[in-house]
Short mmCIF file of C-alpha atoms and ligand atoms in Angstrom, two decimals:
data_model
loop_
_atom_site.label_atom_id
_atom_site.label_comp_id
_atom_site.label_asym_id
_atom_site.label_seq_id
_atom_site.Cartn_x
_atom_site.Cartn_y
_atom_site.Cartn_z
CA MET A 1 0.89 -17.85 -51.29
CA ALA A 2 2.37 -14.36 -51.02
CA SER A 3 -0.97 -12.94 -49.91
CA TYR A 4 -1.27 -15.70 -47.31
CA TYR A 5 2.05 -14.63 -45.81
CA PHE A 6 1.01 -11.02 -45.98
CA LEU A 7 -2.20 -11.76 -44.11
CA LEU A 8 -0.26 -13.75 -41.51
CA PHE A 9 2.14 -10.82 -41.14
CA VAL A 10 -0.76 -8.41 -40.61
CA LEU A 11 -2.37 -10.67 -38.02
CA VAL A 12 0.85 -11.26 -36.10
CA THR A 13 1.65 -7.55 -36.10
CA ALA A 14 -1.85 -6.61 -34.98
CA PHE A 15 -1.66 -9.21 -32.21
CA ALA A 16 1.74 -7.96 -31.08
CA PHE A 17 0.43 -4.40 -30.91
CA SER A 18 -2.76 -5.31 -29.08
CA GLU A 19 -0.70 -7.29 -26.55
CA ALA A 20 1.54 -4.27 -26.01
CA ASP A 21 -1.54 -2.09 -25.48
CA ASP A 22 -3.11 -4.60 -23.09
CA ASN A 23 -0.10 -4.55 -20.83
CA GLU A 24 -0.31 -0.81 -20.29
CA LEU A 25 -2.51 0.39 -17.48
CA ARG A 26 -4.35 3.54 -18.51
CA PRO A 27 -6.64 5.95 -16.66
CA GLY A 28 -9.35 5.71 -19.31
CA PHE A 29 -9.55 1.92 -19.33
CA TYR A 30 -13.18 1.86 -18.07
CA GLY A 31 -14.19 5.11 -19.77
CA HIS A 32 -16.86 3.40 -21.86
CA SER A 33 -17.49 0.22 -19.90
CA CYS A 34 -17.96 1.85 -16.49
CA PRO A 35 -18.11 5.64 -16.69
CA LYS A 36 -19.35 5.99 -13.10
CA LEU A 37 -16.49 3.99 -11.59
CA LEU A 38 -14.43 6.91 -10.31
CA SER A 39 -17.37 8.59 -8.61
CA ILE A 40 -18.62 5.34 -7.05
CA VAL A 41 -15.20 4.62 -5.51
CA LYS A 42 -14.81 8.22 -4.34
CA GLN A 43 -18.24 8.18 -2.67
CA GLY A 44 -17.45 4.89 -0.94
CA VAL A 45 -14.15 6.19 0.41
CA LEU A 46 -15.68 9.50 1.56
CA LYS A 47 -18.45 7.66 3.39
CA ALA A 48 -16.02 5.28 5.09
CA ILE A 49 -13.68 8.10 6.20
CA HIS A 50 -16.60 10.17 7.42
CA ASN A 51 -17.52 7.17 9.55
CA GLU A 52 -13.95 6.60 10.81
CA ALA A 53 -10.99 8.74 9.69
CA ARG A 54 -8.45 5.99 10.34
CA ILE A 55 -9.94 3.80 7.62
CA GLY A 56 -8.21 6.04 5.04
CA ALA A 57 -4.87 4.88 6.38
CA SER A 58 -6.02 1.28 6.39
CA LEU A 59 -7.06 1.43 2.73
CA LEU A 60 -3.73 2.92 1.70
CA ARG A 61 -1.86 0.17 3.53
CA LEU A 62 -4.08 -2.52 2.01
CA HIS A 63 -3.04 -1.42 -1.47
CA PHE A 64 0.66 -1.42 -0.44
CA HIS A 65 0.35 -4.95 0.96
CA ASP A 66 -1.48 -6.08 -2.18
CA CYS A 67 1.18 -4.67 -4.52
CA PHE A 68 4.21 -6.04 -2.65
CA VAL A 69 2.98 -9.64 -2.90
CA ASN A 70 3.25 -10.74 -6.53
CA GLY A 71 1.98 -7.40 -7.83
CA CYS A 72 -1.19 -5.32 -7.50
CA ASP A 73 -3.58 -8.16 -8.27
CA GLY A 74 -6.16 -8.07 -5.49
CA SER A 75 -4.59 -11.15 -3.88
CA ILE A 76 -4.77 -9.68 -0.37
CA LEU A 77 -8.57 -9.55 -0.64
CA LEU A 78 -8.99 -13.32 -1.13
CA ASP A 79 -10.21 -15.41 1.80
CA ASP A 80 -8.55 -18.77 2.47
CA THR A 81 -9.79 -21.72 0.39
CA ASN A 82 -9.26 -25.47 0.43
CA SER A 83 -6.41 -25.08 -2.04
CA PHE A 84 -4.50 -22.16 -0.49
CA ILE A 85 -3.99 -20.18 2.69
CA GLY A 86 -4.30 -16.54 1.70
CA GLU A 87 -2.52 -13.39 2.81
CA LYS A 88 -4.94 -12.17 5.48
CA THR A 89 -3.23 -14.18 8.23
CA ALA A 90 0.35 -13.47 7.11
CA VAL A 91 2.56 -11.94 9.82
CA ALA A 92 2.09 -8.36 8.62
CA ASN A 93 -1.67 -8.68 8.10
CA ASN A 94 -3.09 -10.84 10.88
CA ASN A 95 -5.03 -8.68 13.37
CA SER A 96 -3.77 -5.72 11.43
CA ALA A 97 -4.93 -5.37 7.82
CA ARG A 98 -8.34 -3.72 7.70
CA GLY A 99 -10.71 -2.06 5.27
CA PHE A 100 -11.93 -5.25 3.58
CA ASN A 101 -15.56 -4.38 4.28
CA VAL A 102 -15.15 -0.98 2.65
CA ILE A 103 -13.80 -2.59 -0.51
CA ASP A 104 -16.67 -5.12 -0.45
CA GLU A 105 -19.24 -2.36 -0.24
CA ILE A 106 -17.66 -0.33 -3.04
CA LYS A 107 -17.36 -3.47 -5.17
CA ALA A 108 -21.07 -4.25 -4.66
CA ASN A 109 -21.98 -0.76 -5.87
CA VAL A 110 -19.64 -1.05 -8.85
CA GLU A 111 -21.17 -4.44 -9.73
CA LYS A 112 -24.64 -2.86 -9.73
CA ALA A 113 -23.53 -0.17 -12.16
CA CYS A 114 -21.26 -2.31 -14.36
CA PRO A 115 -21.49 -6.06 -13.72
CA SER A 116 -18.33 -8.19 -14.12
CA THR A 117 -16.33 -5.29 -15.53
CA VAL A 118 -14.02 -3.75 -12.94
CA SER A 119 -11.32 -5.66 -11.06
CA CYS A 120 -10.95 -5.60 -7.29
CA ALA A 121 -7.28 -4.70 -7.77
CA ASP A 122 -8.27 -1.52 -9.65
CA ILE A 123 -10.86 -0.60 -7.03
CA LEU A 124 -8.22 -0.92 -4.31
CA ALA A 125 -5.73 1.24 -6.26
CA LEU A 126 -8.38 3.96 -6.69
CA ALA A 127 -9.53 3.73 -3.07
CA ALA A 128 -5.96 4.22 -1.83
CA ARG A 129 -5.58 7.35 -3.96
CA ASP A 130 -8.96 8.73 -2.89
CA ALA A 131 -8.14 8.07 0.77
CA VAL A 132 -4.89 10.07 0.54
CA VAL A 133 -6.62 12.96 -1.24
CA THR A 134 -9.50 12.99 1.25
CA LEU A 135 -7.07 13.25 4.18
CA GLY A 136 -5.32 16.25 2.58
CA GLY A 137 -2.56 14.52 0.60
CA PRO A 138 -1.49 14.72 -3.04
CA SER A 139 -3.37 13.26 -5.98
CA TRP A 140 -2.18 11.17 -8.91
CA GLU A 141 -3.82 9.63 -11.94
CA VAL A 142 -4.32 5.91 -11.39
CA GLY A 143 -3.71 3.74 -14.44
CA LEU A 144 -6.40 1.06 -14.75
CA GLY A 145 -6.85 -2.32 -16.37
CA ARG A 146 -5.45 -4.62 -13.67
CA ARG A 147 -7.09 -8.01 -13.40
CA ASP A 148 -7.57 -10.12 -10.27
CA SER A 149 -5.36 -13.04 -9.33
CA MET A 150 -6.93 -16.43 -8.72
CA ARG A 151 -4.65 -17.39 -5.90
CA ALA A 152 -2.99 -15.91 -2.84
CA SER A 153 -0.09 -17.09 -0.72
CA ARG A 154 0.54 -16.49 2.97
CA GLY A 155 4.14 -17.59 2.54
CA ASP A 156 4.72 -15.04 -0.23
CA ALA A 157 3.19 -12.32 1.94
CA ASN A 158 5.44 -13.30 4.88
CA ARG A 159 8.46 -13.00 2.61
CA SER A 160 7.59 -9.84 0.69
CA ILE A 161 6.10 -7.37 3.15
CA PRO A 162 8.85 -5.57 5.08
CA ALA A 163 8.87 -5.84 8.89
CA PRO A 164 9.26 -2.86 11.25
CA PHE A 165 12.41 -4.23 12.89
CA LEU A 166 14.42 -4.25 9.61
CA ASN A 167 17.50 -2.07 9.21
CA LEU A 168 18.01 0.36 6.32
CA ASP A 169 19.85 -2.10 4.06
CA LYS A 170 17.05 -4.67 4.40
CA LEU A 171 14.39 -2.03 3.79
CA LYS A 172 16.20 -0.87 0.66
CA ALA A 173 16.52 -4.46 -0.53
CA SER A 174 12.82 -5.11 0.06
CA PHE A 175 11.89 -2.09 -2.04
CA ALA A 176 14.52 -2.84 -4.70
CA ASN A 177 12.91 -6.28 -5.11
CA GLN A 178 9.79 -4.43 -6.23
CA GLY A 179 11.66 -2.09 -8.56
CA LEU A 180 11.43 0.77 -6.07
CA SER A 181 14.34 3.08 -5.25
CA GLU A 182 15.78 4.46 -2.05
CA LYS A 183 13.95 7.69 -2.81
CA ASP A 184 10.69 5.74 -3.18
CA LEU A 185 11.38 4.06 0.16
CA VAL A 186 11.78 7.39 1.93
CA ALA A 187 8.84 9.04 0.16
CA LEU A 188 6.41 6.13 0.49
CA SER A 189 7.26 5.65 4.16
CA GLY A 190 5.71 9.10 4.52
CA ALA A 191 2.42 7.19 4.41
CA HIS A 192 3.05 6.84 8.14
CA THR A 193 1.88 10.43 8.48
CA ILE A 194 -1.51 8.74 8.94
CA GLY A 195 -2.66 5.67 10.84
CA LEU A 196 -1.75 3.67 13.89
CA ALA A 197 0.55 0.86 14.98
CA ARG A 198 0.19 -1.79 17.65
CA CYS A 199 2.35 -1.99 20.71
CA SER A 200 3.82 -5.29 19.49
CA GLN A 201 5.26 -3.47 16.49
CA PHE A 202 7.16 -0.77 18.38
CA ARG A 203 7.88 -2.31 21.81
CA ALA A 204 11.48 -3.25 21.04
CA HIS A 205 12.08 0.25 19.62
CA ILE A 206 10.82 2.12 22.68
CA TYR A 207 12.51 -0.15 25.24
CA ASN A 208 15.74 -1.12 23.47
CA GLY A 209 16.08 1.35 20.62
CA THR A 210 19.33 3.29 20.43
CA ASN A 211 18.08 6.07 18.19
CA ILE A 212 15.02 7.46 19.96
CA ASP A 213 14.38 10.58 21.98
CA PRO A 214 14.42 9.41 25.64
CA SER A 215 11.40 11.39 26.79
CA PHE A 216 9.42 10.27 23.76
CA ALA A 217 10.36 6.66 24.52
CA LYS A 218 9.32 7.11 28.13
CA SER A 219 5.93 8.51 27.28
CA LEU A 220 5.26 5.56 24.98
CA GLN A 221 6.47 3.11 27.63
CA SER A 222 3.77 4.41 29.92
CA LYS A 223 1.22 3.28 27.33
CA CYS A 224 2.85 0.13 26.03
CA PRO A 225 4.05 -2.15 28.86
CA ARG A 226 6.97 -4.58 28.46
CA THR A 227 4.51 -7.44 28.25
CA GLY A 228 0.82 -7.51 27.41
CA ASN A 229 -1.37 -4.96 25.65
CA ASP A 230 0.02 -6.17 22.31
CA ASN A 231 -2.92 -4.78 20.40
CA LEU A 232 -2.97 -1.35 22.00
CA TYR A 233 -2.58 1.31 19.28
CA GLN A 234 -0.56 4.50 19.04
CA PRO A 235 -0.45 6.99 16.14
CA PHE A 236 2.66 7.18 13.94
CA ASP A 237 2.22 10.95 13.73
CA PHE A 238 1.29 11.92 17.30
CA GLN A 239 0.19 15.39 16.21
CA THR A 240 -2.03 14.94 13.14
CA PRO A 241 -2.70 11.18 12.65
CA THR A 242 -5.64 11.72 10.31
CA HIS A 243 -4.09 14.49 8.24
CA PHE A 244 -1.75 13.68 5.37
CA ASP A 245 1.23 16.06 5.73
CA ASN A 246 5.02 16.08 6.17
CA LEU A 247 5.04 16.14 9.98
CA TYR A 248 6.16 12.51 9.89
CA TYR A 249 9.58 13.66 8.61
CA LYS A 250 9.84 16.37 11.26
CA HIS A 251 9.30 13.68 13.87
CA LEU A 252 12.13 11.64 12.33
CA LEU A 253 14.46 14.66 12.63
CA ALA A 254 13.51 14.85 16.33
CA LYS A 255 14.12 11.08 16.78
CA LYS A 256 10.46 10.60 17.46
CA ALA A 257 9.61 7.79 15.08
CA LEU A 258 7.15 5.26 16.42
CA VAL A 259 8.69 2.21 14.75
CA HIS A 260 12.32 1.23 14.24
CA SER A 261 12.12 1.05 10.42
CA ASP A 262 10.99 4.67 10.22
CA GLN A 263 13.89 5.99 12.31
CA GLU A 264 16.28 3.94 10.14
CA LEU A 265 15.57 6.47 7.37
CA PHE A 266 17.19 9.17 9.51
CA ASN A 267 20.03 7.41 11.25
CA GLY A 268 23.27 8.64 9.70
CA ASN A 269 22.98 7.45 6.09
CA PRO A 270 23.77 10.58 4.03
CA THR A 271 21.35 9.78 1.17
CA THR A 272 18.27 8.99 3.20
CA ASP A 273 19.08 11.65 5.81
CA LYS A 274 19.11 14.28 3.05
CA LEU A 275 15.77 13.07 1.68
CA VAL A 276 14.18 13.13 5.13
CA GLN A 277 15.46 16.68 5.65
CA LYS A 278 14.18 17.74 2.24
CA TYR A 279 10.67 16.36 2.84
CA ALA A 280 10.60 17.77 6.38
CA ASN A 281 11.42 21.22 5.00
CA ASP A 282 9.22 21.17 1.93
CA ASN A 283 5.75 19.67 1.90
CA GLN A 284 5.47 20.10 -1.88
CA GLU A 285 8.64 18.07 -2.47
CA PHE A 286 7.19 15.35 -0.28
CA PHE A 287 3.82 15.36 -2.06
CA GLN A 288 5.45 15.14 -5.47
CA ALA A 289 7.79 12.31 -4.46
CA PHE A 290 4.95 10.46 -2.73
CA ALA A 291 2.70 10.69 -5.79
CA GLU A 292 5.53 9.48 -8.04
CA GLY A 293 6.28 6.61 -5.68
CA MET A 294 2.60 5.62 -5.51
CA LEU A 295 2.38 5.56 -9.31
CA LYS A 296 5.34 3.20 -9.43
CA MET A 297 4.03 1.02 -6.61
CA SER A 298 0.55 0.85 -8.15
CA ASN A 299 2.08 -0.42 -11.38
CA ILE A 300 3.96 -3.36 -9.88
CA ASN A 301 3.41 -6.48 -11.97
CA PRO A 302 -0.30 -6.15 -12.85
CA LEU A 303 -2.22 -8.99 -14.49
CA THR A 304 -3.53 -7.67 -17.80
CA GLY A 305 -5.13 -8.85 -21.02
CA SER A 306 -6.72 -12.24 -20.46
CA LYS A 307 -4.68 -13.17 -17.38
CA GLY A 308 -6.50 -13.66 -14.08
CA GLN A 309 -10.16 -12.68 -13.94
CA ILE A 310 -12.59 -9.95 -12.95
CA ARG A 311 -13.77 -11.20 -9.58
CA ILE A 312 -17.42 -10.55 -8.79
CA ASN A 313 -16.88 -10.90 -5.05
CA CYS A 314 -13.44 -9.62 -4.01
CA ARG A 315 -13.14 -12.34 -1.36
CA LYS A 316 -13.32 -15.31 -3.72
CA ASN A 317 -12.74 -16.52 -7.24
CA ASN A 318 -15.73 -16.66 -9.56
C1 HEM B 401 9.07 0.77 4.59
C2 HEM B 401 8.59 -0.31 5.11
C3 HEM B 401 7.35 -0.33 5.95
C4 HEM B 401 7.23 -0.96 7.14
C5 HEM B 401 8.30 -1.78 7.86
C6 HEM B 401 5.89 -0.71 7.61
C7 HEM B 401 5.40 -1.19 8.82
C8 HEM B 401 4.15 -0.88 9.33
C9 HEM B 401 3.66 -1.32 10.60
C10 HEM B 401 4.41 -2.21 11.58
C11 HEM B 401 2.43 -0.80 10.76
C12 HEM B 401 1.50 -0.99 11.97
C13 HEM B 401 0.66 -2.23 11.76
C14 HEM B 401 -0.03 -2.69 13.02
O1 HEM B 401 0.46 -2.44 14.11
O2 HEM B 401 -1.09 -3.33 12.92
C15 HEM B 401 2.13 -0.02 9.59
C16 HEM B 401 0.98 0.69 9.41
C17 HEM B 401 0.72 1.45 8.29
N1 HEM B 401 1.48 1.49 7.13
FE1 HEM B 401 3.38 0.83 6.95
N2 HEM B 401 5.24 0.07 6.72
C18 HEM B 401 6.08 0.31 5.66
C19 HEM B 401 5.79 1.02 4.52
C20 HEM B 401 4.54 1.51 4.21
C21 HEM B 401 4.15 2.01 2.92
C22 HEM B 401 5.04 2.00 1.68
C23 HEM B 401 2.86 2.42 3.04
C24 HEM B 401 1.95 3.01 2.00
C25 HEM B 401 2.37 3.64 0.92
C26 HEM B 401 2.46 2.20 4.41
C27 HEM B 401 1.25 2.56 4.95
C28 HEM B 401 0.87 2.31 6.25
C29 HEM B 401 -0.31 2.88 6.86
C30 HEM B 401 -1.20 3.93 6.22
C31 HEM B 401 -0.41 2.33 8.14
C32 HEM B 401 -1.51 2.58 9.18
C33 HEM B 401 -2.66 1.62 8.90
C34 HEM B 401 -3.84 1.74 9.86
O3 HEM B 401 -3.86 2.59 10.74
O4 HEM B 401 -4.77 0.91 9.68
N3 HEM B 401 3.49 1.63 5.09
N4 HEM B 401 3.20 -0.09 8.73
C1 NAG B 402 -4.01 -14.62 13.87
O1 NAG B 402 -4.60 -13.99 14.98
C2 NAG B 402 -5.50 -14.80 15.70
C3 NAG B 402 -6.19 -13.93 16.75
O2 NAG B 402 -5.28 -13.33 17.57
C4 NAG B 402 -4.73 -15.96 16.30
O3 NAG B 402 -5.60 -16.80 17.02
C5 NAG B 402 -4.07 -16.75 15.16
O4 NAG B 402 -3.26 -17.76 15.69
C6 NAG B 402 -3.22 -15.83 14.30
N1 NAG B 402 -2.78 -16.54 13.11
C7 NAG B 402 -1.53 -16.60 12.73
C8 NAG B 402 -1.25 -17.37 11.52
O5 NAG B 402 -0.62 -16.02 13.31
C1 NAG B 403 3.64 -16.97 7.76
O1 NAG B 403 3.41 -16.32 8.98
C2 NAG B 403 2.42 -16.92 9.82
C3 NAG B 403 2.18 -16.01 11.01
O2 NAG B 403 3.36 -15.73 11.68
C4 NAG B 403 2.90 -18.30 10.22
O3 NAG B 403 1.92 -18.94 11.02
C5 NAG B 403 3.16 -19.13 8.97
O4 NAG B 403 3.68 -20.38 9.30
C6 NAG B 403 4.14 -18.39 8.05
N1 NAG B 403 4.47 -19.13 6.84
C7 NAG B 403 3.61 -19.58 5.92
C8 NAG B 403 4.19 -20.32 4.77
O5 NAG B 403 2.42 -19.40 5.97
C1 NAG B 404 15.50 -5.78 24.98
O1 NAG B 404 16.73 -6.44 24.90
C2 NAG B 404 16.92 -7.44 25.89
C3 NAG B 404 18.36 -7.94 25.76
O2 NAG B 404 18.63 -8.33 24.44
C4 NAG B 404 15.88 -8.54 25.68
O3 NAG B 404 16.03 -9.54 26.66
C5 NAG B 404 14.49 -7.94 25.78
O4 NAG B 404 13.52 -8.91 25.51
C6 NAG B 404 14.33 -6.77 24.83
N1 NAG B 404 13.06 -6.10 25.12
C7 NAG B 404 12.17 -5.82 24.16
C8 NAG B 404 10.91 -5.16 24.63
O5 NAG B 404 12.37 -6.06 23.00
#
């Protein structure tokens, strides 16, 4: 009897420890099962950016929009099914989220090398990092071992992804909901050093905004009319939109943010104003804070262990 209890104790303890291990993402997760993973993803990202520099920005944003909706679980990559409407047509994503084909191509190459082994969520996390590095930004070590969700929700995406007309308190609340701080908000918004935004997303800011340089507003008004041209694009960083640097923060100091939410970070709040000034003055400070923020964002609520699945095609459940 005593040995029976001892055995039970050993099993329960072992199980508890293996569960604890399973829940930790770790860089070496595929070290044996898919040793070529990192180089396959890197090659795919390099090829895509060589083809079109903007795609680096799109991949970074795709990861952000994945993580903010019930965790980094590849949910954004799922197409609609009979049982759910997915995230691709949510307000923030419709006619806007892009890079799905790049992830598909990388996934196909990963499947060839290591079938049914690597999650789409992990591929997206790696692709976002590689995109930032390729465009001149900082690097960080991506923990791996996420699994893919089996459902997606447009409603959840509508609720969780912050909109560009939010004020600072709402932006902070949106990030706090994900366990991210005010500092993370300011540092991660620096992602807008790359990429573009549609007219519809900054029209109110350039026509009615109270905290925008007048000549900057005017020059944008000449491109984005009061009505129409909703899908016309302008760069967030009008000087180096395909180079990852701290110019974004210098533009905020000059009241030359493209969207309202960005200028909210430098609009009289002492804490965020100081952070914007710090990152504008010191690229290294920005890079370090951005990498730290990305690590935190990439770790939001992953599915691990036996939860979810390893999708074979990122667009649908197996
Ligand atoms: C703080 C709240 C944020 C708001 C309100 C916001 C809003 C937006 C908007 C409105 C666009 C333009 C979309 C379009 O017109 O189609 C955009 C683009 C972008 N966002 Fe954000 N964003 C936020 C935070 C972030 C974060 C945390 C990241 C990544 C770490 C990020 C990365 C990007 C990138 C790279 C683009 C350009 C994408 C492209 O050119 O394809 N954003 N964002
Ligand atoms: C998404 O965009 C398409 C094309 O502009 C539009 O027809 C459709 O109504 C939009 N869907 C939603 C849910 O807004
Ligand atoms: C989410 O946003 C889209 C696009 O604006 C809208 O059509 C839809 O009704 C919203 N809500 C849900 C639950 O999908
Ligand atoms: C600017 O504000 C006015 C008054 O509230 C409103 O009628 C108008 O639609 C707004 N314009 C834009 C482009 O948001």
